[in-house]
Amino acid sequence: MKTLDYLNLNEVKVANVVASLQNLLADFQVYYTNLRGFHWEIKGRGFFVLHEKFESMYDDAAAKIDEIAERILMLGGTPENKFSNYLKVARIPEVSGVSTSRDSVDNILNTYKHFMAEERKLIDLANEANDVVTADLLTGYLKEQEKMVWMLIAFSTKNCCETK
Ligand SMILES: [Fe+2]
């Protein structure tokens, strides 16, 4: 008895979706640990804002990690849980020692750029397999990330009266 049989999805067709979700899971795990580092190491005038913000962002990443892993299970795969294996396939680098607002926000913006490109590819793959639920899940991530990019850029933009 398999979940896929009840979902009316084809195991062969969703195999590409599962493989891509595994890579996205690895990326999110690295992103999550990078955010923990930013939360701990941030210094300077942005501390109180960014320390809290990074905590809410890693909590959000943790929720998405669980959603991606459970979607892999629904599609007949087994989500990877070993961090050593995440590092073999993750496409975003681990970072440490990031303590400034600019460097942490720049890192997050670049990570989001990567996520949004990969999620768009994954949405196409999911649609090819008639997997509208995965496509919808990732469209929701895209919607949140596009808004977060706008907010992070607004946060990073100096106004006329700032000297530094
Ligand atoms: Fe904390």
CSV table of C-alpha atoms and ligand atoms in Angstrom, one decimal:
chain,number,residue,atom,x,y,z
A,1,MET,CA,0.0,0.0,0.0
A,2,LYS,CA,1.5,3.3,-1.1
A,3,THR,CA,0.5,6.9,-0.6
A,4,LEU,CA,1.1,7.7,-4.3
A,5,ASP,CA,-1.6,5.2,-5.4
A,6,TYR,CA,-4.2,7.1,-3.4
A,7,LEU,CA,-2.9,10.5,-4.7
A,8,ASN,CA,-3.3,9.4,-8.3
A,9,LEU,CA,0.3,10.4,-9.0
A,10,ASN,CA,2.8,8.5,-11.1
A,11,GLU,CA,5.9,7.4,-9.2
A,12,VAL,CA,8.1,7.7,-12.3
A,13,LYS,CA,6.8,11.1,-13.1
A,14,VAL,CA,7.3,12.5,-9.6
A,15,ALA,CA,10.8,11.0,-9.3
A,16,ASN,CA,12.3,14.2,-10.6
A,17,VAL,CA,10.3,16.2,-8.2
A,18,VAL,CA,11.5,14.1,-5.3
A,19,ALA,CA,15.1,14.4,-6.4
A,20,SER,CA,14.8,18.2,-6.6
A,21,LEU,CA,13.0,18.4,-3.3
A,22,GLN,CA,15.9,16.5,-1.7
A,23,ASN,CA,18.3,19.2,-3.0
A,24,LEU,CA,16.0,22.0,-1.8
A,25,LEU,CA,15.8,20.3,1.7
A,26,ALA,CA,19.6,20.2,1.9
A,27,ASP,CA,19.8,23.9,0.9
A,28,PHE,CA,17.2,24.8,3.5
A,29,GLN,CA,19.1,22.9,6.2
A,30,VAL,CA,22.3,24.9,5.4
A,31,TYR,CA,20.3,28.1,5.3
A,32,TYR,CA,18.8,27.3,8.7
A,33,THR,CA,22.2,26.8,10.3
A,34,ASN,CA,23.6,29.9,8.7
A,35,LEU,CA,20.7,31.9,10.2
A,36,ARG,CA,21.4,30.5,13.6
A,37,GLY,CA,24.9,31.8,13.2
A,38,PHE,CA,23.7,35.3,12.2
A,39,HIS,CA,21.3,35.3,15.2
A,40,TRP,CA,24.2,34.6,17.6
A,41,GLU,CA,26.9,36.7,16.0
A,42,ILE,CA,25.1,39.9,14.9
A,43,LYS,CA,26.7,43.0,16.4
A,44,GLY,CA,26.2,46.7,16.1
A,45,ARG,CA,23.2,49.1,15.9
A,46,GLY,CA,21.0,46.6,14.2
A,47,PHE,CA,21.4,44.0,16.9
A,48,PHE,CA,18.0,44.2,18.6
A,49,VAL,CA,16.1,44.2,15.3
A,50,LEU,CA,18.2,41.6,13.5
A,51,HIS,CA,18.7,39.3,16.4
A,52,GLU,CA,14.9,38.9,16.7
A,53,LYS,CA,14.4,38.8,12.9
A,54,PHE,CA,16.9,36.1,12.3
A,55,GLU,CA,15.2,34.0,15.0
A,56,SER,CA,11.8,34.3,13.3
A,57,MET,CA,13.5,33.5,9.9
A,58,TYR,CA,15.1,30.3,11.2
A,59,ASP,CA,11.8,29.3,12.8
A,60,ASP,CA,10.2,29.8,9.4
A,61,ALA,CA,13.0,27.8,7.7
A,62,ALA,CA,12.5,25.0,10.2
A,63,ALA,CA,8.8,24.8,9.4
A,64,LYS,CA,9.6,24.7,5.6
A,65,ILE,CA,12.2,22.0,6.2
A,66,ASP,CA,9.5,19.8,7.8
A,67,GLU,CA,7.0,20.6,5.0
A,68,ILE,CA,9.6,19.7,2.3
A,69,ALA,CA,10.6,16.4,4.1
A,70,GLU,CA,6.9,15.4,4.5
A,71,ARG,CA,6.2,16.2,0.9
A,72,ILE,CA,9.1,13.9,-0.1
A,73,LEU,CA,7.5,11.1,2.0
A,74,MET,CA,4.1,11.7,0.4
A,75,LEU,CA,5.7,11.4,-3.0
A,76,GLY,CA,7.3,8.0,-2.2
A,77,GLY,CA,10.8,9.2,-1.2
A,78,THR,CA,12.8,9.1,2.0
A,79,PRO,CA,13.9,12.5,3.2
A,80,GLU,CA,17.6,12.7,3.9
A,81,ASN,CA,18.4,13.6,7.6
A,82,LYS,CA,22.2,13.3,7.8
A,83,PHE,CA,23.9,16.7,7.7
A,84,SER,CA,27.0,15.2,6.2
A,85,ASN,CA,24.8,14.2,3.2
A,86,TYR,CA,23.2,17.6,3.0
A,87,LEU,CA,26.6,19.1,2.6
A,88,LYS,CA,27.3,16.9,-0.4
A,89,VAL,CA,24.4,18.2,-2.4
A,90,ALA,CA,23.6,21.7,-0.9
A,91,ARG,CA,24.2,24.5,-3.4
A,92,ILE,CA,24.5,27.3,-0.8
A,93,PRO,CA,27.7,27.5,1.3
A,94,GLU,CA,28.0,27.2,5.0
A,95,VAL,CA,29.1,30.5,6.6
A,96,SER,CA,30.3,31.6,10.0
A,97,GLY,CA,31.6,34.7,11.7
A,98,VAL,CA,29.1,36.9,9.9
A,99,SER,CA,28.5,39.8,12.4
A,100,THR,CA,27.5,42.8,10.4
A,101,SER,CA,24.0,43.8,9.2
A,102,ARG,CA,25.2,44.3,5.7
A,103,ASP,CA,27.0,40.9,5.4
A,104,SER,CA,24.2,38.9,7.0
A,105,VAL,CA,21.4,40.6,4.9
A,106,ASP,CA,23.5,40.2,1.7
A,107,ASN,CA,24.0,36.5,2.4
A,108,ILE,CA,20.3,36.1,2.9
A,109,LEU,CA,19.4,38.0,-0.3
A,110,ASN,CA,21.8,35.8,-2.3
A,111,THR,CA,20.3,32.7,-0.7
A,112,TYR,CA,16.8,33.8,-1.6
A,113,LYS,CA,17.9,34.5,-5.1
A,114,HIS,CA,19.0,30.9,-5.3
A,115,PHE,CA,15.9,29.5,-3.6
A,116,MET,CA,13.6,31.4,-6.0
A,117,ALA,CA,15.4,30.2,-9.1
A,118,GLU,CA,15.3,26.6,-7.9
A,119,GLU,CA,11.7,26.8,-6.8
A,120,ARG,CA,10.6,28.1,-10.2
A,121,LYS,CA,12.3,25.1,-11.8
A,122,LEU,CA,10.7,22.8,-9.3
A,123,ILE,CA,7.3,24.2,-10.0
A,124,ASP,CA,7.7,23.4,-13.7
A,125,LEU,CA,8.8,19.9,-12.8
A,126,ALA,CA,5.9,19.4,-10.5
A,127,ASN,CA,3.4,20.7,-13.0
A,128,GLU,CA,4.8,18.3,-15.6
A,129,ALA,CA,4.0,15.5,-13.2
A,130,ASN,CA,0.5,16.9,-12.5
A,131,ASP,CA,1.7,17.5,-8.9
A,132,VAL,CA,-0.2,20.6,-8.2
A,133,VAL,CA,0.2,20.4,-4.5
A,134,THR,CA,4.0,20.6,-4.6
A,135,ALA,CA,3.7,23.4,-7.2
A,136,ASP,CA,1.3,25.2,-4.8
A,137,LEU,CA,3.6,24.7,-1.8
A,138,LEU,CA,6.6,26.2,-3.6
A,139,THR,CA,4.5,29.0,-5.1
A,140,GLY,CA,3.7,29.9,-1.5
A,141,TYR,CA,7.4,30.0,-0.7
A,142,LEU,CA,8.1,32.2,-3.7
A,143,LYS,CA,5.4,34.6,-2.7
A,144,GLU,CA,6.9,35.0,0.8
A,145,GLN,CA,10.4,35.2,-0.4
A,146,GLU,CA,9.7,37.9,-3.0
A,147,LYS,CA,8.1,40.0,-0.3
A,148,MET,CA,11.0,39.3,2.1
A,149,VAL,CA,13.5,40.4,-0.6
A,150,TRP,CA,11.7,43.7,-1.0
A,151,MET,CA,11.7,44.2,2.8
A,152,LEU,CA,15.4,43.3,3.2
A,153,ILE,CA,16.3,45.7,0.4
A,154,ALA,CA,14.2,48.5,2.0
A,155,PHE,CA,15.9,47.7,5.4
A,156,SER,CA,19.3,47.9,3.8
A,157,THR,CA,18.7,51.1,1.8
A,158,LYS,CA,20.2,54.2,3.5
A,159,ASN,CA,17.9,57.2,3.7
A,160,CYS,CA,19.0,60.8,3.0
A,161,CYS,CA,19.9,61.6,6.6
A,162,GLU,CA,22.0,58.6,7.6
A,163,THR,CA,25.7,59.1,7.8
A,164,LYS,CA,26.6,55.4,8.1
B,1,FE,FE,18.4,33.0,20.8
